[in-house]
Amino acid sequence: MWLNYLVNTYSFMTEHEKNTEDKILDAAKDVFQQKGMTGARMQEIADKAGINKALLHYYYRTKEKLFEKVFEIAFSLFIPKVKEMMSSDKPIFEKIEFFVENYLNLLQKHPYIPGFIISELNRNPKMLVSLIEKNVQLKEGNFLGILESQIKQEVDKGIVKPISAHNLMTNVISLCIFPIVARPILQGVLFDNDKKEFDVFLEQRRTFVKEYVINSIKA
Amino acid sequence: MWLNYLVNTYSFMTEHEKNTEDKILDAAKDVFQQKGMTGARMQEIADKAGINKALLHYYYRTKEKLFEKVFEIAFSLFIPKVKEMMSSDKPIFEKIEFFVENYLNLLQKHPYIPGFIISELNRNPKMLVSLIEKNVQLKEGNFLGILESQIKQEVDKGIVKPISAHNLMTNVISLCIFPIVARPILQGVLFDNDKKEFDVFLEQRRTFVKEYVINSIKA
DNA sequence: CATATCTTTGACCAGTTGGTTAAATTAAAT
DNA sequence: ATTTAATTTAACCAACTGGTCAAAGATATG
């Protein structure tokens, strides 16, 4: 089974070849992300997975359990990456460069996950505590403190302007994620709803954000 | 009736004194913002408004009509403000200062509206087109073009570094809104879920964001 | 006061939704 | 090959949900 689990993730497999559990998870991901926990329908998930609704409940007893699984996968795909990427021993500018590049790649691959996480966390913030506990890596190692002292060091060397690690992280993350999460509004208000133009804008932002953040803290 | 509509918005009035229509709108705003269109229940809205469910349908025939009204109010409270605030004839630095201060005030007063708008617009992006048409002010006057040429002027004067109006607007808006919209995550991951510390952080950000954006484009 | 209009209510309904169950089919183990 | 366990299905159900309706109170109008 565990081998099967590894094998069936290859992308050249057809839907039919995947095992049922993965087909369910794939379908559930799509439906939950577009309609949210409350808007999703078990029947639609079953249909999209090409199975019976009873079979859905056979694998995941309740809607809530299925949702939690999907949410957990989405969460651990995005959130721990933040710490992971900032925990190298590169100098600060390289760290930022690395983070922005890789996070924007991740966002391009999964553009709906951040909005999904934000929406559902807003509906029920309690979910977070148990989830942070599960992603133990998030707790251990106090990467913020390390980042903070690294900044202080480079400030002393006269390389960067003073800024708190909290503000720096918040800025970088905001500049990366918000344009994706708020795409409908920004595209509508700033780009007259021109999808192609907005895609160009996002592409151009890849280098822009990188340089912008770095220059903004360069001494 | 229109007089009543003006009068009953005074904040010293008790819930009981407000007219039914406003009680409904208030209750609906709360419920829709917390649970979303699909998660909200007409019964809960009626209860919160202190009225019968049938009366709810008497004033707003369907759930969707009620939702549209609430969404429209939320939308026109936030989005047109962007253009409005950037359309003065102040120099660019003052414009940014003015915008950040006022938008952060607005956000503090209505912290759940941006998340609400983003969530629901993600669920159904089509809503936007009809809504932008209703807020005609958004269309007329091409404030982006004006901002663009203002920047060019100040670049020529050697006051600011070159930046597109699109990027500038996106940055300012992202830095203002995202920390509010993603509060649960940022507070959880960056602040160990300490609500008070995060409030302090947001307060400190009021001046930080202002200075950060201005300094980042200062030549 | 009588009448017409506007508000409010309790009871009700049809469609939907998450979830169950018993039986059938397939795969695994001996 | 036969038993055992794991999958899959069709039919069903109780609870919930948006919405309706006829009648009762209010309020204004003449």
Coordinates of C-alpha atoms (C1' of nucleotides) in Angstrom, one line a residue:
Chain A
M1 CA 0.0 0.0 0.0
W2 CA 2.7 2.5 0.9
L3 CA 4.5 1.6 -2.3
N4 CA 1.3 2.1 -4.2
Y5 CA 1.0 5.5 -2.5
L6 CA 4.3 6.5 -3.9
V7 CA 3.8 5.1 -7.3
N8 CA 0.4 6.5 -7.9
T9 CA 1.5 10.1 -7.6
Y10 CA 3.3 10.0 -11.0
S11 CA 1.6 12.5 -13.2
F12 CA 1.6 10.3 -16.3
M13 CA -0.9 8.0 -14.7
T14 CA -4.5 8.5 -15.8
E15 CA -7.2 9.2 -13.3
H16 CA -8.4 5.6 -13.7
E17 CA -5.1 4.2 -12.6
K18 CA -4.9 6.1 -9.4
N19 CA -6.2 4.4 -6.2
T20 CA -9.5 5.5 -4.8
E21 CA -8.1 7.4 -1.8
D22 CA -6.0 9.7 -4.0
K23 CA -8.8 10.3 -6.4
I24 CA -10.9 11.4 -3.5
L25 CA -8.2 13.7 -2.2
D26 CA -7.7 15.2 -5.6
A27 CA -11.4 15.8 -6.1
A28 CA -11.9 17.1 -2.6
K29 CA -9.0 19.5 -3.0
D30 CA -10.6 21.0 -6.1
V31 CA -14.1 21.3 -4.7
F32 CA -13.1 22.5 -1.2
Q33 CA -10.8 25.1 -2.7
Q34 CA -13.4 26.6 -5.0
K35 CA -16.5 26.4 -2.7
G36 CA -15.1 26.3 0.8
M37 CA -16.0 23.9 3.5
T38 CA -19.6 25.0 3.8
G39 CA -20.2 25.4 0.0
A40 CA -18.7 22.0 -0.9
R41 CA -21.1 19.1 -1.5
M42 CA -20.1 15.5 -0.8
Q43 CA -22.0 14.4 -3.9
E44 CA -19.9 16.8 -6.1
I45 CA -16.7 15.4 -4.7
A46 CA -17.9 11.9 -5.3
D47 CA -18.8 12.7 -8.9
K48 CA -15.5 14.4 -9.6
A49 CA -13.7 11.4 -8.1
G50 CA -15.8 9.1 -10.2
I51 CA -17.1 7.1 -7.3
N52 CA -20.2 6.5 -5.2
K53 CA -21.1 8.9 -2.4
A54 CA -21.2 6.0 0.0
L55 CA -17.6 5.1 -0.9
L56 CA -16.6 8.6 0.0
H57 CA -17.9 8.0 3.5
Y58 CA -16.2 4.6 3.6
Y59 CA -12.8 6.3 3.2
Y60 CA -13.4 9.5 5.1
R61 CA -16.2 9.0 7.6
T62 CA -17.4 12.6 7.7
K63 CA -17.2 15.7 5.6
E64 CA -15.3 17.3 8.3
K65 CA -12.6 14.6 8.5
L66 CA -12.1 14.8 4.7
F67 CA -11.9 18.6 4.9
E68 CA -9.4 18.5 7.7
K69 CA -7.2 16.2 5.7
V70 CA -7.3 18.4 2.6
F71 CA -6.7 21.5 4.7
E72 CA -3.8 19.9 6.5
I73 CA -2.1 19.0 3.2
A74 CA -2.6 22.5 1.8
F75 CA -1.3 24.1 5.0
S76 CA 1.8 22.0 5.3
L77 CA 2.6 22.6 1.7
F78 CA 2.7 26.4 2.2
I79 CA 3.3 27.5 5.8
P80 CA 6.4 25.4 6.9
K81 CA 8.1 26.5 3.6
V82 CA 8.4 30.0 5.1
K83 CA 10.6 28.9 7.9
E84 CA 12.4 26.3 5.8
M85 CA 13.4 28.8 3.2
M86 CA 14.6 31.4 5.7
S87 CA 16.7 29.0 7.7
S88 CA 19.7 28.7 5.6
D89 CA 23.0 30.4 6.5
K90 CA 23.1 32.7 3.5
P91 CA 23.6 36.4 3.8
I92 CA 20.3 38.3 4.2
F93 CA 20.0 39.5 0.6
E94 CA 20.5 36.1 -0.8
K95 CA 17.9 34.7 1.6
I96 CA 15.4 37.2 0.4
E97 CA 16.2 36.5 -3.2
F98 CA 15.9 32.8 -2.6
F99 CA 12.6 33.1 -0.7
V100 CA 10.9 35.4 -3.2
E101 CA 11.9 33.2 -6.1
N102 CA 10.8 30.0 -4.6
Y103 CA 7.7 31.2 -2.9
L104 CA 6.4 32.8 -6.1
N105 CA 7.1 29.5 -7.9
L106 CA 5.1 27.7 -5.3
L107 CA 2.3 30.3 -5.6
Q108 CA 2.2 29.9 -9.4
K109 CA 1.9 26.1 -9.0
H110 CA -0.9 26.4 -6.4
P111 CA -2.5 29.8 -6.7
Y112 CA -5.7 28.9 -4.9
I113 CA -4.2 27.5 -1.7
P114 CA -3.4 30.7 0.1
G115 CA -6.9 32.1 -0.4
F116 CA -8.3 28.8 0.7
I117 CA -6.3 28.8 3.9
I118 CA -7.1 32.4 4.7
S119 CA -10.8 31.9 4.1
E120 CA -11.2 28.8 6.2
L121 CA -9.0 30.1 8.9
N122 CA -11.1 33.2 9.1
R123 CA -14.2 31.0 9.5
N124 CA -12.7 29.0 12.2
P125 CA -9.4 30.3 13.7
K126 CA -9.3 27.4 16.3
M127 CA -8.1 25.0 13.6
L128 CA -4.7 26.7 13.6
V129 CA -3.5 25.7 17.1
S130 CA -3.8 21.9 16.5
L131 CA -2.3 22.4 13.1
I132 CA 0.8 24.3 14.3
E133 CA 1.3 21.6 16.9
K134 CA 1.3 18.9 14.1
N135 CA 3.9 20.8 12.1
V136 CA 6.4 20.6 14.9
Q137 CA 9.1 22.1 12.7
L138 CA 7.3 25.4 12.9
K139 CA 7.8 25.6 16.7
E140 CA 11.4 24.4 17.1
G141 CA 14.4 26.4 16.3
N142 CA 13.1 30.0 16.7
F143 CA 14.0 31.1 13.2
L144 CA 12.7 34.6 13.8
G145 CA 15.3 35.1 16.6
I146 CA 18.1 33.9 14.3
L147 CA 16.9 36.2 11.5
E148 CA 16.7 39.0 13.9
S149 CA 20.3 38.7 15.1
Q150 CA 21.5 38.2 11.5
I151 CA 19.9 41.5 10.6
K152 CA 21.6 43.2 13.6
Q153 CA 24.9 41.8 12.5
E154 CA 24.6 43.1 8.9
V155 CA 23.3 46.4 10.2
D156 CA 26.5 46.7 12.3
K157 CA 28.5 45.9 9.2
G158 CA 26.7 48.8 7.5
I159 CA 25.1 46.6 4.8
V160 CA 21.4 46.9 5.7
K161 CA 19.2 49.5 7.3
P162 CA 17.6 48.5 10.6
I163 CA 14.3 46.6 10.4
S164 CA 12.6 44.1 12.7
A165 CA 12.4 40.4 11.5
H166 CA 8.7 40.6 12.0
N167 CA 8.3 43.6 9.7
L168 CA 10.6 42.1 7.1
M169 CA 8.9 38.8 7.0
T170 CA 5.4 40.4 6.9
N171 CA 6.5 42.7 4.0
V172 CA 8.0 39.9 1.9
I173 CA 5.0 37.6 2.5
S174 CA 2.5 40.3 1.9
L175 CA 4.1 41.4 -1.4
C176 CA 4.3 37.8 -2.6
I177 CA 0.9 36.4 -1.6
F178 CA -1.6 39.3 -1.7
P179 CA -1.6 40.0 -5.4
I180 CA -2.4 36.3 -5.9
V181 CA -5.0 36.1 -3.2
A182 CA -6.7 39.4 -4.3
R183 CA -6.3 38.8 -8.0
P184 CA -9.9 39.3 -8.9
I185 CA -10.0 42.7 -7.4
L186 CA -6.6 43.9 -8.5
Q187 CA -7.1 42.6 -12.0
G188 CA -10.6 44.2 -12.1
V189 CA -9.7 47.6 -10.6
L190 CA -6.1 48.1 -11.8
F191 CA -6.2 46.2 -15.1
D192 CA -9.7 46.6 -16.3
N193 CA -10.1 42.8 -15.9
D194 CA -7.6 42.0 -18.6
K195 CA -6.4 38.5 -17.6
K196 CA -3.4 38.5 -20.0
E197 CA -2.1 41.9 -18.8
F198 CA -2.4 40.7 -15.2
D199 CA -0.4 37.6 -16.0
V200 CA 2.3 39.8 -17.6
F201 CA 2.2 42.0 -14.5
L202 CA 2.7 39.0 -12.2
E203 CA 5.5 37.7 -14.3
Q204 CA 7.3 41.1 -14.2
R205 CA 6.7 41.2 -10.5
R206 CA 8.9 38.2 -10.0
T207 CA 12.1 40.3 -10.4
F208 CA 10.5 43.5 -9.2
V209 CA 9.5 42.3 -5.7
K210 CA 13.0 40.7 -5.2
E211 CA 14.8 43.9 -6.1
Y212 CA 12.3 46.1 -4.3
V213 CA 12.6 44.4 -1.0
I214 CA 16.4 44.2 -1.2
N215 CA 16.8 47.8 -2.2
S216 CA 14.4 49.0 0.5
I217 CA 16.7 47.7 3.2
K218 CA 20.0 48.3 1.6
A219 CA 22.0 50.8 3.7
Chain B
M1 CA -38.7 56.7 5.2
W2 CA -35.6 58.3 3.7
L3 CA -35.4 60.6 6.8
N4 CA -35.7 57.6 9.0
Y5 CA -32.9 55.9 7.1
L6 CA -30.7 58.8 7.9
V7 CA -31.7 59.1 11.5
N8 CA -31.5 55.6 12.6
T9 CA -27.8 55.3 11.8
Y10 CA -26.9 57.3 14.9
S11 CA -24.8 55.1 17.1
F12 CA -26.5 56.2 20.4
M13 CA -29.7 54.4 19.3
T14 CA -30.4 51.0 20.8
E15 CA -31.0 48.0 18.7
H16 CA -34.7 48.3 19.5
E17 CA -35.0 51.7 18.1
K18 CA -33.5 51.0 14.7
N19 CA -35.9 50.1 12.0
T20 CA -36.3 46.6 10.9
E21 CA -34.5 46.9 7.6
D22 CA -31.3 48.2 9.2
K23 CA -31.5 45.6 12.0
I24 CA -31.5 43.0 9.2
L25 CA -28.6 44.6 7.3
D26 CA -26.6 44.7 10.5
A27 CA -27.2 41.1 11.5
A28 CA -26.7 39.9 7.9
K29 CA -23.4 41.8 7.7
D30 CA -22.1 40.0 10.8
V31 CA -23.3 36.5 9.8
F32 CA -22.2 36.7 6.2
Q33 CA -18.8 38.1 7.1
Q34 CA -18.1 35.3 9.6
K35 CA -19.6 32.3 7.8
G36 CA -19.7 33.4 4.1
M37 CA -22.6 33.2 1.7
T38 CA -22.8 29.4 1.8
G39 CA -22.2 29.0 5.5
A40 CA -24.7 31.7 6.6
R41 CA -28.2 30.6 7.7
M42 CA -31.2 32.8 7.2
Q43 CA -32.5 31.6 10.6
E44 CA -29.4 32.9 12.3
I45 CA -29.6 36.2 10.6
A46 CA -33.3 36.5 11.7
D47 CA -32.4 35.5 15.3
K48 CA -29.6 38.0 15.4
A49 CA -31.9 40.7 14.1
G50 CA -34.5 39.8 16.6
I51 CA -37.2 39.1 14.0
N52 CA -39.1 36.2 12.4
K53 CA -37.6 34.4 9.5
A54 CA -40.6 35.2 7.3
L55 CA -40.1 38.8 7.9
L56 CA -36.6 38.5 6.6
H57 CA -38.0 37.2 3.3
Y58 CA -40.5 40.0 3.4
Y59 CA -37.8 42.6 3.3
Y60 CA -35.3 40.7 1.1
R61 CA -37.0 38.1 -0.9
T62 CA -34.1 35.7 -1.2
K63 CA -30.9 34.9 0.6
E64 CA -29.0 35.9 -2.6
K65 CA -30.6 39.3 -2.8
L66 CA -29.8 40.0 0.9
F67 CA -26.2 38.8 0.3
E68 CA -25.8 41.0 -2.7
K69 CA -26.9 44.0 -0.8
V70 CA -24.5 43.3 2.1
F71 CA -21.7 42.6 -0.3
E72 CA -22.4 45.8 -2.3
I73 CA -22.2 47.9 0.9
A74 CA -19.0 46.3 2.0
F75 CA -17.5 46.6 -1.5
S76 CA -18.4 50.3 -2.0
L77 CA -17.0 51.1 1.5
F78 CA -13.6 49.8 0.6
I79 CA -12.8 49.7 -3.1
P80 CA -13.7 53.2 -4.3
K81 CA -11.8 54.7 -1.4
V82 CA -8.6 53.6 -3.2
K83 CA -9.2 55.8 -6.2
E84 CA -10.7 58.6 -4.1
M85 CA -7.7 58.8 -1.8
M86 CA -5.2 58.8 -4.6
S87 CA -7.0 61.4 -6.7
S88 CA -5.9 64.5 -4.9
D89 CA -3.3 66.9 -6.3
K90 CA -0.8 66.4 -3.5
P91 CA 2.8 65.5 -4.2
I92 CA 3.3 61.7 -4.3
F93 CA 4.9 61.3 -0.8
E94 CA 1.9 63.1 0.8
K95 CA -0.5 61.0 -1.2
I96 CA 1.1 57.8 0.0
E97 CA 1.1 59.1 3.6
F98 CA -2.5 60.1 3.3
F99 CA -3.6 56.9 1.8
V100 CA -1.8 54.6 4.3
E101 CA -3.1 56.5 7.3
N102 CA -6.6 56.6 6.1
Y103 CA -6.8 53.1 4.8
L104 CA -5.3 51.6 7.9
N105 CA -8.0 53.6 9.9
L106 CA -10.7 52.1 7.7
L107 CA -9.2 48.7 8.1
Q108 CA -9.1 49.0 11.9
K109 CA -12.8 50.0 11.9
H110 CA -13.8 47.1 9.5
P111 CA -11.2 44.4 9.8
Y112 CA -13.3 41.6 8.4
I113 CA -14.5 43.3 5.2
P114 CA -11.4 42.7 3.0
G115 CA -11.3 39.0 3.9
F116 CA -15.0 38.8 3.2
I117 CA -14.7 40.5 -0.2
I118 CA -11.7 38.3 -1.2
S119 CA -13.4 35.1 -0.1
E120 CA -16.6 35.7 -1.9
L121 CA -15.0 37.1 -5.0
N122 CA -12.9 34.0 -5.2
R123 CA -16.0 31.8 -5.0
N124 CA -17.7 33.8 -7.7
P125 CA -15.5 36.3 -9.7
K126 CA -18.4 37.2 -12.0
M127 CA -19.9 39.4 -9.2
L128 CA -17.2 41.9 -9.9
V129 CA -18.2 43.1 -13.3
S130 CA -21.7 44.2 -12.4
L131 CA -20.3 45.7 -9.2
I132 CA -17.7 47.8 -10.9
E133 CA -20.3 49.0 -13.3
K134 CA -22.4 50.2 -10.4
N135 CA -19.5 52.1 -8.8
V136 CA -19.2 54.2 -11.8
Q137 CA -16.6 56.4 -10.1
L138 CA -14.2 53.5 -10.4
K139 CA -14.3 53.7 -14.2
E140 CA -14.2 57.4 -15.0
G141 CA -11.2 59.5 -14.7
N142 CA -8.4 57.0 -15.2
F143 CA -6.6 57.7 -11.9
L144 CA -3.9 55.3 -12.7
G145 CA -2.8 57.2 -15.8
I146 CA -2.7 60.4 -13.7
L147 CA -0.7 58.8 -11.0
E148 CA 1.7 57.3 -13.6
S149 CA 2.4 60.7 -15.1
Q150 CA 2.8 62.3 -11.7
I151 CA 5.4 59.7 -10.9
K152 CA 7.2 60.4 -14.2
Q153 CA 7.3 64.1 -13.3
E154 CA 8.7 63.6 -9.9
V155 CA 11.2 61.1 -11.3
D156 CA 12.4 63.8 -13.7
K157 CA 12.7 66.3 -10.8
G158 CA 15.0 63.7 -9.2
I159 CA 12.7 63.2 -6.2
V160 CA 11.6 59.6 -6.7
K161 CA 13.0 56.4 -8.2
P162 CA 11.1 55.1 -11.2
I163 CA 8.2 52.7 -10.4
S164 CA 5.1 51.9 -12.3
A165 CA 1.8 53.1 -10.8
H166 CA 0.6 49.5 -10.9
N167 CA 3.5 48.3 -8.8
L168 CA 3.2 51.2 -6.4
M169 CA -0.5 50.7 -5.8
T170 CA -0.1 46.9 -5.5
N171 CA 2.6 47.3 -2.9
V172 CA 0.8 49.9 -0.8
I173 CA -2.4 47.9 -0.8
S174 CA -0.7 44.6 -0.1
L175 CA 1.3 46.0 2.8
C176 CA -1.8 47.5 4.3
I177 CA -4.4 44.8 3.8
F178 CA -2.6 41.5 3.9
P179 CA -1.5 41.6 7.6
I180 CA -5.2 42.1 8.5
V181 CA -6.6 39.5 6.1
A182 CA -4.0 36.9 7.1
R183 CA -4.0 37.8 10.7
P184 CA -4.7 34.3 12.1
I185 CA -1.7 32.9 10.3
L186 CA 0.8 35.7 10.9
Q187 CA -0.3 36.0 14.5
G188 CA 0.1 32.2 14.9
V189 CA 3.4 31.7 13.1
L190 CA 5.2 35.0 13.7
F191 CA 3.8 35.9 17.1
D192 CA 3.1 32.5 18.8
N193 CA -0.6 33.4 18.7
D194 CA -0.2 36.3 21.2
K195 CA -3.1 38.6 20.4
K196 CA -1.8 41.6 22.3
E197 CA 1.6 41.5 20.8
F198 CA 0.0 41.4 17.3
D199 CA -2.1 44.4 18.1
V200 CA 1.1 46.2 19.2
F201 CA 2.7 45.1 15.9
L202 CA -0.2 46.4 13.9
E203 CA -0.1 49.7 15.7
Q204 CA 3.6 50.1 15.2
R205 CA 3.1 49.3 11.5
R206 CA 1.0 52.4 11.0
T207 CA 4.1 54.6 10.9
F208 CA 6.3 51.8 9.6
V209 CA 4.5 51.1 6.4
K210 CA 4.2 54.8 5.6
E211 CA 7.9 55.4 6.0
Y212 CA 8.9 52.1 4.4
V213 CA 7.0 52.8 1.2
I214 CA 8.1 56.4 0.9
N215 CA 11.8 55.6 1.6
S216 CA 11.7 52.7 -0.8
I217 CA 10.9 55.1 -3.7
K218 CA 12.9 58.1 -2.5
A219 CA 15.6 58.9 -5.0
Chain C
dC1 C1' -65.0 54.8 12.9
dA2 C1' -64.1 52.2 8.9
dT3 C1' -61.2 50.9 5.5
dA4 C1' -57.0 50.1 3.2
dT5 C1' -52.2 49.4 3.5
dC6 C1' -48.0 48.0 5.7
dT7 C1' -45.7 44.8 9.2
dT8 C1' -45.2 40.7 11.7
dT9 C1' -46.0 36.0 12.9
dG10 C1' -46.6 30.7 13.4
dA11 C1' -47.1 26.8 10.8
dC12 C1' -45.9 24.5 7.0
dC13 C1' -43.5 22.5 2.7
dA14 C1' -40.5 20.6 -0.8
dG15 C1' -35.8 20.0 -2.0
dT16 C1' -31.3 19.2 -0.4
dT17 C1' -27.6 17.3 2.3
dG18 C1' -24.6 14.5 5.2
dG19 C1' -24.7 10.1 6.5
dT20 C1' -26.3 4.9 7.0
dT21 C1' -27.1 0.0 5.8
dA22 C1' -27.4 -4.3 3.9
dA23 C1' -26.2 -6.6 0.1
dA24 C1' -23.1 -7.5 -3.9
dT25 C1' -18.5 -7.7 -5.9
dT26 C1' -13.6 -8.1 -5.9
dA27 C1' -9.2 -9.2 -3.9
dA28 C1' -6.2 -11.7 -0.5
dA29 C1' -5.0 -15.4 2.4
dT30 C1' -5.1 -20.3 3.8
Chain D
dA1 C1' -10.9 -23.9 -3.9
dT2 C1' -12.9 -21.9 0.0
dT3 C1' -12.9 -18.8 3.5
dT4 C1' -12.0 -14.1 5.0
dA5 C1' -11.4 -9.4 4.5
dA6 C1' -11.5 -5.3 1.8
dT7 C1' -14.2 -2.4 -1.8
dT8 C1' -18.1 -0.8 -4.0
dT9 C1' -23.0 0.1 -4.8
dA10 C1' -28.1 1.3 -4.7
dA11 C1' -31.6 2.5 -1.9
dC12 C1' -32.9 4.9 2.0
dC13 C1' -33.4 8.3 6.0
dA14 C1' -33.6 12.0 9.3
dA15 C1' -32.3 16.7 9.8
dC16 C1' -31.8 21.0 7.9
dT17 C1' -32.7 24.9 4.8
dG18 C1' -34.6 28.4 1.9
dG19 C1' -38.9 29.9 1.0
dT20 C1' -44.2 30.3 1.2
dC21 C1' -48.9 31.4 3.0
dA22 C1' -52.8 32.7 5.3
dA23 C1' -54.0 35.2 9.0
dA24 C1' -53.3 38.6 12.8
dG25 C1' -51.6 43.2 14.4
dA26 C1' -50.3 47.9 13.5
dT27 C1' -50.5 52.2 11.2
dA28 C1' -52.1 55.5 8.3
dT29 C1' -56.0 57.5 5.5
dG30 C1' -60.7 59.0 4.4

